[in-house]
PDB file of N, CA and C and ligand atoms in Angstrom:
ATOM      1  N   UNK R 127      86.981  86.960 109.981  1.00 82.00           N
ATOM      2  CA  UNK R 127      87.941  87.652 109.130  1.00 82.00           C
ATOM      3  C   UNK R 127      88.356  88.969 109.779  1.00 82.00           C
ATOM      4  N   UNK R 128      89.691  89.045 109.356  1.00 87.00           N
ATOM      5  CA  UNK R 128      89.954  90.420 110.105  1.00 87.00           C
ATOM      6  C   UNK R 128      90.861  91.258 109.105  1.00 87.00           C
ATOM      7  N   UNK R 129      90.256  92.832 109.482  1.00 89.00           N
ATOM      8  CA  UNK R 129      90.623  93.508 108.521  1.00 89.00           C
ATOM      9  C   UNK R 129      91.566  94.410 109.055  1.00 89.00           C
ATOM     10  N   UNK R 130      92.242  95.454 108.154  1.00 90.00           N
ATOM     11  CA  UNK R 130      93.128  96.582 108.950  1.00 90.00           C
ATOM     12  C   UNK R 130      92.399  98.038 108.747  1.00 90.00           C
ATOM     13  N   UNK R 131      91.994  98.483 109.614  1.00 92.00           N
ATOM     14  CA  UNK R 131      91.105  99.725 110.067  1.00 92.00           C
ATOM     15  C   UNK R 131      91.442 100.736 109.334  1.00 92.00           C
ATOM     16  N   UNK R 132      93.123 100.456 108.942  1.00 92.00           N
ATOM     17  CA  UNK R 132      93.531 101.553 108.233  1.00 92.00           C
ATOM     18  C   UNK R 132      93.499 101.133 106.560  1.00 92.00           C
ATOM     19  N   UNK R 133      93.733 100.260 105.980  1.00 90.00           N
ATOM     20  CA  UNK R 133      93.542 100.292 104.619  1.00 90.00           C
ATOM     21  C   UNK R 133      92.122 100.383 104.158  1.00 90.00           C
ATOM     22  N   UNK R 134      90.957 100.083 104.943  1.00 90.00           N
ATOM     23  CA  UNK R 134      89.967 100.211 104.877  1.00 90.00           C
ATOM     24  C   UNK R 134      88.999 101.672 104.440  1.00 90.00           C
ATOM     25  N   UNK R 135      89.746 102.660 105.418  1.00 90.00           N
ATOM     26  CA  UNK R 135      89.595 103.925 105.579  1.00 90.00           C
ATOM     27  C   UNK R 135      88.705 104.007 106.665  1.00 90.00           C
ATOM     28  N   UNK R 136      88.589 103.456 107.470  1.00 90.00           N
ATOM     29  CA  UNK R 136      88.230 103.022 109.229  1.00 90.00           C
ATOM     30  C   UNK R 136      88.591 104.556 110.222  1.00 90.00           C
ATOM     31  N   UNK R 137      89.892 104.471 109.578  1.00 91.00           N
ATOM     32  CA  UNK R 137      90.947 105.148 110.760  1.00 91.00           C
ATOM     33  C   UNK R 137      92.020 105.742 110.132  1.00 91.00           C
ATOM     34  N   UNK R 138      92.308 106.585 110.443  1.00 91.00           N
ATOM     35  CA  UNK R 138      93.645 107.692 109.379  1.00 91.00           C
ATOM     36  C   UNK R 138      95.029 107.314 110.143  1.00 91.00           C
ATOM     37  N   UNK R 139      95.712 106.619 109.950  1.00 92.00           N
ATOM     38  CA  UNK R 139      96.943 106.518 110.221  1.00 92.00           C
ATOM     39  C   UNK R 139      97.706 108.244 110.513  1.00 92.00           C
ATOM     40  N   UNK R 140      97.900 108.472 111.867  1.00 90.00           N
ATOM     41  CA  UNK R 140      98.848 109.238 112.093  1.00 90.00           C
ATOM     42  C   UNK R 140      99.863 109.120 112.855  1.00 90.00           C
ATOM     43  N   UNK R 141     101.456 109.650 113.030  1.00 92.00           N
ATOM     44  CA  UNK R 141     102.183 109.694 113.750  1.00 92.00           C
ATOM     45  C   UNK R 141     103.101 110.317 113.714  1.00 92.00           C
ATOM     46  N   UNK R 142     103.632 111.061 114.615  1.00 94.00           N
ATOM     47  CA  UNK R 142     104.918 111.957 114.292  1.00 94.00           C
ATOM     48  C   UNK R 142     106.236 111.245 114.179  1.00 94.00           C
ATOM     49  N   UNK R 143     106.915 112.096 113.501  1.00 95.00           N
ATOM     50  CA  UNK R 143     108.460 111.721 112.633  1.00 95.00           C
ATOM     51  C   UNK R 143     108.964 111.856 114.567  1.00 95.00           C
ATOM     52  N   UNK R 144     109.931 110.686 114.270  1.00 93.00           N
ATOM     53  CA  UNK R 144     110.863 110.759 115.897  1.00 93.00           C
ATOM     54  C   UNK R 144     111.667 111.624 115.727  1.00 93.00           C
ATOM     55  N   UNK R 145     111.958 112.610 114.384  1.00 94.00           N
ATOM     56  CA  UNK R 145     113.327 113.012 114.536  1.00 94.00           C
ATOM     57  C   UNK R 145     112.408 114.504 114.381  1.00 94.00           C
ATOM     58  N   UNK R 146     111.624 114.759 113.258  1.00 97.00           N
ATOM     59  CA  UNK R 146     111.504 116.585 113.677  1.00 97.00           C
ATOM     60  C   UNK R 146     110.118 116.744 113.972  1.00 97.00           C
ATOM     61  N   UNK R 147     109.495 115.678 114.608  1.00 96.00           N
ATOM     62  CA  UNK R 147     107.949 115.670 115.047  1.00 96.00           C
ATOM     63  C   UNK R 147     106.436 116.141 113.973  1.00 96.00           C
ATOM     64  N   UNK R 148     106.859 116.525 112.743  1.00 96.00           N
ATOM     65  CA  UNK R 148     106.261 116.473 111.930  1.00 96.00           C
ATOM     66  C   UNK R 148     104.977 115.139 111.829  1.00 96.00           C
ATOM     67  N   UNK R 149     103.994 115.399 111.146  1.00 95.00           N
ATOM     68  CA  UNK R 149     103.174 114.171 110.984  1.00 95.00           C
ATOM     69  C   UNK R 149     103.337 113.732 109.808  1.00 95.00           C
ATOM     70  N   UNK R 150     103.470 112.245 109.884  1.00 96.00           N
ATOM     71  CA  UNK R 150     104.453 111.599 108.696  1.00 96.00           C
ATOM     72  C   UNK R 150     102.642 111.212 108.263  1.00 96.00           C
ATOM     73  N   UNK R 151     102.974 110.557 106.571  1.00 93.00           N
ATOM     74  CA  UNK R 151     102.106 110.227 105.980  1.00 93.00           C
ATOM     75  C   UNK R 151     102.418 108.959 105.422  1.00 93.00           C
ATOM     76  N   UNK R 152     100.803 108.169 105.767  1.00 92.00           N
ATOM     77  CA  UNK R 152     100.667 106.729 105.494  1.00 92.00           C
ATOM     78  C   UNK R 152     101.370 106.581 104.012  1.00 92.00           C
ATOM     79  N   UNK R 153     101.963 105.496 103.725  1.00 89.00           N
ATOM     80  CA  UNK R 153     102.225 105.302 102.755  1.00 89.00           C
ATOM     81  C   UNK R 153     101.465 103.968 102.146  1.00 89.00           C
ATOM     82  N   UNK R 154     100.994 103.338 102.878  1.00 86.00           N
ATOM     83  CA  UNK R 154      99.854 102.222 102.573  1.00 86.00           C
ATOM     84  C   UNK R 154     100.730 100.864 102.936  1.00 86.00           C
ATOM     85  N   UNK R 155     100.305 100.321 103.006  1.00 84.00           N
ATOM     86  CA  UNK R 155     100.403  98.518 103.086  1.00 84.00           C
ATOM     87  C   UNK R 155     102.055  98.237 102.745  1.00 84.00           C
ATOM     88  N   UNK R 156     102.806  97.478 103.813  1.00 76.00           N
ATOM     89  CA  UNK R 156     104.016  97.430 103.700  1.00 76.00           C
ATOM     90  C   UNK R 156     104.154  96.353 102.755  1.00 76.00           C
ATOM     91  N   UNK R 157     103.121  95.562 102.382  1.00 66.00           N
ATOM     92  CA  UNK R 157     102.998  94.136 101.267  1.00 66.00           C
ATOM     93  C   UNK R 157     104.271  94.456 100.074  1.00 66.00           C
ATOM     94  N   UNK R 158     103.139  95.947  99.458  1.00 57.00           N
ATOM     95  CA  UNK R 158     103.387  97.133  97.989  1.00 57.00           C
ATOM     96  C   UNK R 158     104.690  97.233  97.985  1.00 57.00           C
ATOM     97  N   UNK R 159     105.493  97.846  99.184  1.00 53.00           N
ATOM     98  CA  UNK R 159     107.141  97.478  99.419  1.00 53.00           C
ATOM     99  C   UNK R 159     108.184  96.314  99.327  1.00 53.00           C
ATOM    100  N   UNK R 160     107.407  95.517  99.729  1.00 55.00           N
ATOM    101  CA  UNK R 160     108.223  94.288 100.161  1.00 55.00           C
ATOM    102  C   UNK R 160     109.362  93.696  99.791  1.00 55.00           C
ATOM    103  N   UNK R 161     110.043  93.766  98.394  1.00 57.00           N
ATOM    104  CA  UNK R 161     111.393  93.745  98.083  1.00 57.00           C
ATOM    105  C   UNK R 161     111.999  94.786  98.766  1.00 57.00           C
ATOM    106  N   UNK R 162     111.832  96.003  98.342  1.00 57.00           N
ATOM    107  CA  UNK R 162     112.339  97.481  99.027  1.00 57.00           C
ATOM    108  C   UNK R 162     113.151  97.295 100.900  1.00 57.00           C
ATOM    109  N   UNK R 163     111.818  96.933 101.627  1.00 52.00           N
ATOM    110  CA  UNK R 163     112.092  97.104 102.584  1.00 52.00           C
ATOM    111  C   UNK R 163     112.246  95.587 103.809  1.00 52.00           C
ATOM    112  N   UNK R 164     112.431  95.132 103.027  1.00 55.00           N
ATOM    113  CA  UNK R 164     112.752  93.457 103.613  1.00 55.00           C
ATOM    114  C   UNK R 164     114.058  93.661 104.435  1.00 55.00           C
ATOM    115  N   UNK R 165     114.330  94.338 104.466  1.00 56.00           N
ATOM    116  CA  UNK R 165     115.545  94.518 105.991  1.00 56.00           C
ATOM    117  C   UNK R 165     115.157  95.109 106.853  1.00 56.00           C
ATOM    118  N   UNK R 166     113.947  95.440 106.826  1.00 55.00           N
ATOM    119  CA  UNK R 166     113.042  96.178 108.169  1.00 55.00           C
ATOM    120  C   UNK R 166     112.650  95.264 108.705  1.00 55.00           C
ATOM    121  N   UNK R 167     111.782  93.871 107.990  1.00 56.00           N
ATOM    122  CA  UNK R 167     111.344  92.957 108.098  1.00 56.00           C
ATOM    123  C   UNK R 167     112.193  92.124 109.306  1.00 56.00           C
ATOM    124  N   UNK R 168     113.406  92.348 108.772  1.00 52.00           N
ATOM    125  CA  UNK R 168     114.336  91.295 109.527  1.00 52.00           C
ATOM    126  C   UNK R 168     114.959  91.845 110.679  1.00 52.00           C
ATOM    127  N   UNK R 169     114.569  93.181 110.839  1.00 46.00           N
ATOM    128  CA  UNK R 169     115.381  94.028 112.050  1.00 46.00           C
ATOM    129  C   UNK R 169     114.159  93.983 112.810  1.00 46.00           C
ATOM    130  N   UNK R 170     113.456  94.953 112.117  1.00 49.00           N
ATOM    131  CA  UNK R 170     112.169  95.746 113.051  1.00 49.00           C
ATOM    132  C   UNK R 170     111.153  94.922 113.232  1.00 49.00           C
ATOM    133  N   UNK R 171     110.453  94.313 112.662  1.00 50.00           N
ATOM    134  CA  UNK R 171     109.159  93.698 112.542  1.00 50.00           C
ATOM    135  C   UNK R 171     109.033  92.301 113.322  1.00 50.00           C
ATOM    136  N   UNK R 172     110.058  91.563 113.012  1.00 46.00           N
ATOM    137  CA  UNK R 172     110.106  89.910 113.788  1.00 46.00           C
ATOM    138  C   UNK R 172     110.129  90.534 115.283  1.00 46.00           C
ATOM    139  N   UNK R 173     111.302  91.360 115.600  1.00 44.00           N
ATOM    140  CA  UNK R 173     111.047  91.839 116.911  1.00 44.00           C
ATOM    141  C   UNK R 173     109.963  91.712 117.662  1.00 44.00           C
ATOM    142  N   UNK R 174     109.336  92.511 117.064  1.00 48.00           N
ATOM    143  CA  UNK R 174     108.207  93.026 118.053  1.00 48.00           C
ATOM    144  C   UNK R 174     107.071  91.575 117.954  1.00 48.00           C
ATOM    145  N   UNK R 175     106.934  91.011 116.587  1.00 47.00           N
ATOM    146  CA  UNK R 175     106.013  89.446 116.699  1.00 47.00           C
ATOM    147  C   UNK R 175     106.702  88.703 117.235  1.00 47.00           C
ATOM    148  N   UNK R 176     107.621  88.220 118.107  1.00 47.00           N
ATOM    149  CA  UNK R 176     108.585  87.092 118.166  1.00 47.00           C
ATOM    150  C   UNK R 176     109.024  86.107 117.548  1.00 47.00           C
ATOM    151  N   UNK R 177     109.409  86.854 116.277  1.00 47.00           N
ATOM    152  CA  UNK R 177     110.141  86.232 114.803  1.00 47.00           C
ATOM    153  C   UNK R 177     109.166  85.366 114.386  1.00 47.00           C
ATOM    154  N   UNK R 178     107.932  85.296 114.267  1.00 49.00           N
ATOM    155  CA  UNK R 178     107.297  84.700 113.244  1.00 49.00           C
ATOM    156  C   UNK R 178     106.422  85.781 112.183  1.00 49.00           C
ATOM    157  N   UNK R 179     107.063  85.411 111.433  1.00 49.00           N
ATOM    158  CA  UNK R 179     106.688  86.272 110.221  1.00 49.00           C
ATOM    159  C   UNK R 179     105.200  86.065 109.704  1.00 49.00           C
ATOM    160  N   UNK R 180     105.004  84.574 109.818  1.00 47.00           N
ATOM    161  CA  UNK R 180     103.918  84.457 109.193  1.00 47.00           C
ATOM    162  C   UNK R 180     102.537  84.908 110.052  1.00 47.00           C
ATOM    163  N   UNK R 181     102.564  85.102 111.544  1.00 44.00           N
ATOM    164  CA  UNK R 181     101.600  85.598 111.931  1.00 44.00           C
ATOM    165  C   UNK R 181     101.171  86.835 112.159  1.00 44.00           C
ATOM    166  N   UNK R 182     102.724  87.888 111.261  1.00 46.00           N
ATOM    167  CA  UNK R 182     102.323  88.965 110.617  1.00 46.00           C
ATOM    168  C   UNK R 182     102.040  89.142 109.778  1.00 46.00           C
ATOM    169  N   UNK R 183     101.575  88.516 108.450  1.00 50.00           N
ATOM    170  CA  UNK R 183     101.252  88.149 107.649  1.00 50.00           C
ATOM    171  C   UNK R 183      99.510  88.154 107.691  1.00 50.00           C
ATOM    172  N   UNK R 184      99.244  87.345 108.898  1.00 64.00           N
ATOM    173  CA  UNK R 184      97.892  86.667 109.127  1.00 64.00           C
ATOM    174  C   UNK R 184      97.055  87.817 109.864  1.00 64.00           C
ATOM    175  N   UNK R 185      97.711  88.196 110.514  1.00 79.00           N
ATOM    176  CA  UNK R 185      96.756  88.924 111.562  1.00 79.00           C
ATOM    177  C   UNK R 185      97.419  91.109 112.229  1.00 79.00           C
ATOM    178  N   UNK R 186      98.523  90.979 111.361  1.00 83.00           N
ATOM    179  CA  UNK R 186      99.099  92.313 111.226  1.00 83.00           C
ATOM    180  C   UNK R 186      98.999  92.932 110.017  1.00 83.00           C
ATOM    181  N   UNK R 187      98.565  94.090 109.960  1.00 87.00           N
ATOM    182  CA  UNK R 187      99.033  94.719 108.817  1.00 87.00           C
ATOM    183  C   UNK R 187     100.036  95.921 108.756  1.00 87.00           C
ATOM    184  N   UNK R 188     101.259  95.846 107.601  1.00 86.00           N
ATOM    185  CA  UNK R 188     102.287  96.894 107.858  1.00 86.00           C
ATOM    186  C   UNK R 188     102.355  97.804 107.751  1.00 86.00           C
ATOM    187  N   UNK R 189     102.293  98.886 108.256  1.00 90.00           N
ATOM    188  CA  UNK R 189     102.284 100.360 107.130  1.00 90.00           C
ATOM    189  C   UNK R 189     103.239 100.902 107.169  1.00 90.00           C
ATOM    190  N   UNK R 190     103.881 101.369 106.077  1.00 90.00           N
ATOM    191  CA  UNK R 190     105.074 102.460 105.873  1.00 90.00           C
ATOM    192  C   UNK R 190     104.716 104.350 105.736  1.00 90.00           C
ATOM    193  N   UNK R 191     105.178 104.755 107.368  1.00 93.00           N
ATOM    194  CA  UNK R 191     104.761 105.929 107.599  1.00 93.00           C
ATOM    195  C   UNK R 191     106.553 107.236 106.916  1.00 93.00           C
ATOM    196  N   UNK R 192     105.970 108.128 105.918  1.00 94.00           N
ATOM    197  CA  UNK R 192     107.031 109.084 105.349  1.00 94.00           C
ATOM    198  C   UNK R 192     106.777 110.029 106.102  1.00 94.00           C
ATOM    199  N   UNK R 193     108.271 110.834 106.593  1.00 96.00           N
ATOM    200  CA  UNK R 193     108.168 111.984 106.698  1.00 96.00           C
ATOM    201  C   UNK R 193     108.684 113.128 105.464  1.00 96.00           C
ATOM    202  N   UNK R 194     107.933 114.141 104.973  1.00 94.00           N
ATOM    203  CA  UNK R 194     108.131 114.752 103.936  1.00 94.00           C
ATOM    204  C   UNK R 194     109.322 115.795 104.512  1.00 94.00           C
ATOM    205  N   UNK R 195     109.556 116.126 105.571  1.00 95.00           N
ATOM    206  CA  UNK R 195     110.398 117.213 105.977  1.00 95.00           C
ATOM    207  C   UNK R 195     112.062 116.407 105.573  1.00 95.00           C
ATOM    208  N   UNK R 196     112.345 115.004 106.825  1.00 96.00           N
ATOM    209  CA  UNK R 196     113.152 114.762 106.704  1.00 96.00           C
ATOM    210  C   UNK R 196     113.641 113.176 106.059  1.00 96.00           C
ATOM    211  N   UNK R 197     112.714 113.340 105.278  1.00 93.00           N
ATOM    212  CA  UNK R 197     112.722 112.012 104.010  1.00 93.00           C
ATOM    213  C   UNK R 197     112.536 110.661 104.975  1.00 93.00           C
ATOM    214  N   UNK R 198     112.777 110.320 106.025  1.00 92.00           N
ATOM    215  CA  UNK R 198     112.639 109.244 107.134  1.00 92.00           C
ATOM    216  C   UNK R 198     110.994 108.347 106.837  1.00 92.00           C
ATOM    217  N   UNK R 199     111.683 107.284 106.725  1.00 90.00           N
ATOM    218  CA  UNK R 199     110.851 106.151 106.597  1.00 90.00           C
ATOM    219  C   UNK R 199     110.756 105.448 108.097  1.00 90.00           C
ATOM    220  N   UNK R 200     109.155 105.277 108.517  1.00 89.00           N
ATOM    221  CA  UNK R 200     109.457 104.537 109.365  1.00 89.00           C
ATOM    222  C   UNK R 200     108.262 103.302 109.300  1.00 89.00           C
ATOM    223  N   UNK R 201     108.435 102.395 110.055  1.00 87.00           N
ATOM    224  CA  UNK R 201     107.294 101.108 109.729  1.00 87.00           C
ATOM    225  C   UNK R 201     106.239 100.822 111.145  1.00 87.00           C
ATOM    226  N   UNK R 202     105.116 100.935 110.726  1.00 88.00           N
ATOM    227  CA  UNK R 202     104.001 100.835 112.185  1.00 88.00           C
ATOM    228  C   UNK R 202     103.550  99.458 111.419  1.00 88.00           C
ATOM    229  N   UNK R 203     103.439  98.315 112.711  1.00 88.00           N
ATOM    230  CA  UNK R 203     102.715  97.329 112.947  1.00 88.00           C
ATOM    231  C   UNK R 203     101.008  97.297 113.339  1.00 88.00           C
ATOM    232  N   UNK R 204      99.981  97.277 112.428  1.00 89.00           N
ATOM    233  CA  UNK R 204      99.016  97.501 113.064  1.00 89.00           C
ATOM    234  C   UNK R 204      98.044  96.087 113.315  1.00 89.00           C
ATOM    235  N   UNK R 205      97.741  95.714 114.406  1.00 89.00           N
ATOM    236  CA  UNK R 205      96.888  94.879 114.665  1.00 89.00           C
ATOM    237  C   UNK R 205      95.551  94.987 113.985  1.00 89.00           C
ATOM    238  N   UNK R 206      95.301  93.774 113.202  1.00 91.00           N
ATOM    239  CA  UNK R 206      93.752  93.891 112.430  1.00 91.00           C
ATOM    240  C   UNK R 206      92.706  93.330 113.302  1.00 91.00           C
ATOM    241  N   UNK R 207      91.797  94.352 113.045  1.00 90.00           N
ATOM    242  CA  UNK R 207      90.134  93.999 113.944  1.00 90.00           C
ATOM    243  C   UNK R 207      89.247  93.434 112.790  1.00 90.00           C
ATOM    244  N   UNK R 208      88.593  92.146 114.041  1.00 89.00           N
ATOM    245  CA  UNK R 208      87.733  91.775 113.162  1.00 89.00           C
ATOM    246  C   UNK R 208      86.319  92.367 112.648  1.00 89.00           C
ATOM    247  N   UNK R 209      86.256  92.258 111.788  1.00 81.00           N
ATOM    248  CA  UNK R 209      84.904  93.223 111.278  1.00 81.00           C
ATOM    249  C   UNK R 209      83.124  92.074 111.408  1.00 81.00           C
ATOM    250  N   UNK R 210      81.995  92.957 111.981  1.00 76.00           N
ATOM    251  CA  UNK R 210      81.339  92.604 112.543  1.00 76.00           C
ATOM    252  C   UNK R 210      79.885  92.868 111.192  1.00 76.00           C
ATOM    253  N   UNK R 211      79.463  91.535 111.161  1.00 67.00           N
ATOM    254  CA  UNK R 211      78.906  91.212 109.986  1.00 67.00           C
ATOM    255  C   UNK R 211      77.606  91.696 110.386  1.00 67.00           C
ATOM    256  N   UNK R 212      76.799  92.680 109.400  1.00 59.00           N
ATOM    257  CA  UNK R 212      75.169  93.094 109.558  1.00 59.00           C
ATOM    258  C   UNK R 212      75.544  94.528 109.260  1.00 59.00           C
TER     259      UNK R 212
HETATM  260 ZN1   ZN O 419      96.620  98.357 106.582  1.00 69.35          ZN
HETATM  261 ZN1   ZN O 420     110.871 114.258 110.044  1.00 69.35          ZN
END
């Protein structure tokens, strides 16, 4: 089974805004969105999996990173690690 490091609380999601370098804040699991932002889905995200959705689904988890300065939404793909039983 594999989990995402970051919904877990593993690992703190950080990254700066591309536009005023600020550190944007996790917004959690792109799932919680998913009507909202389903045109990211279809721009941004297949991209980078080579349009299969479902094995982002399986083995990616999405996160939607805010920047509070300049309202900018942006979406990180994170690869889930498997977690090691004992
Ligand atoms: Zn996650
Ligand atoms: Zn910004």
């Amino acid at each position: 089974m594999k989990v995402c490091s970051y919904c877990n609380g593993l690992k703190h999601l950080e990254q700066q805004c591309p536009a005023c370098k600020n550190l944007m804040d996790d917004q959690g699991k792109l799932v919680d969105y998913l009507d909202d932002y389903s045109p990211y889905l279809d721009v941004g995200i297949t991209k980078m999996v080579d349009g299969d959705r479902q094995s982002v689904k399986s083995d990616h988890c999405i996160h939607v990173l805010r920047c509070k300065s300049c309202d900018r939404d942006e979406v990180v793909v994170i690869e889930e690690e498997p977690i090691e039983k004992g």
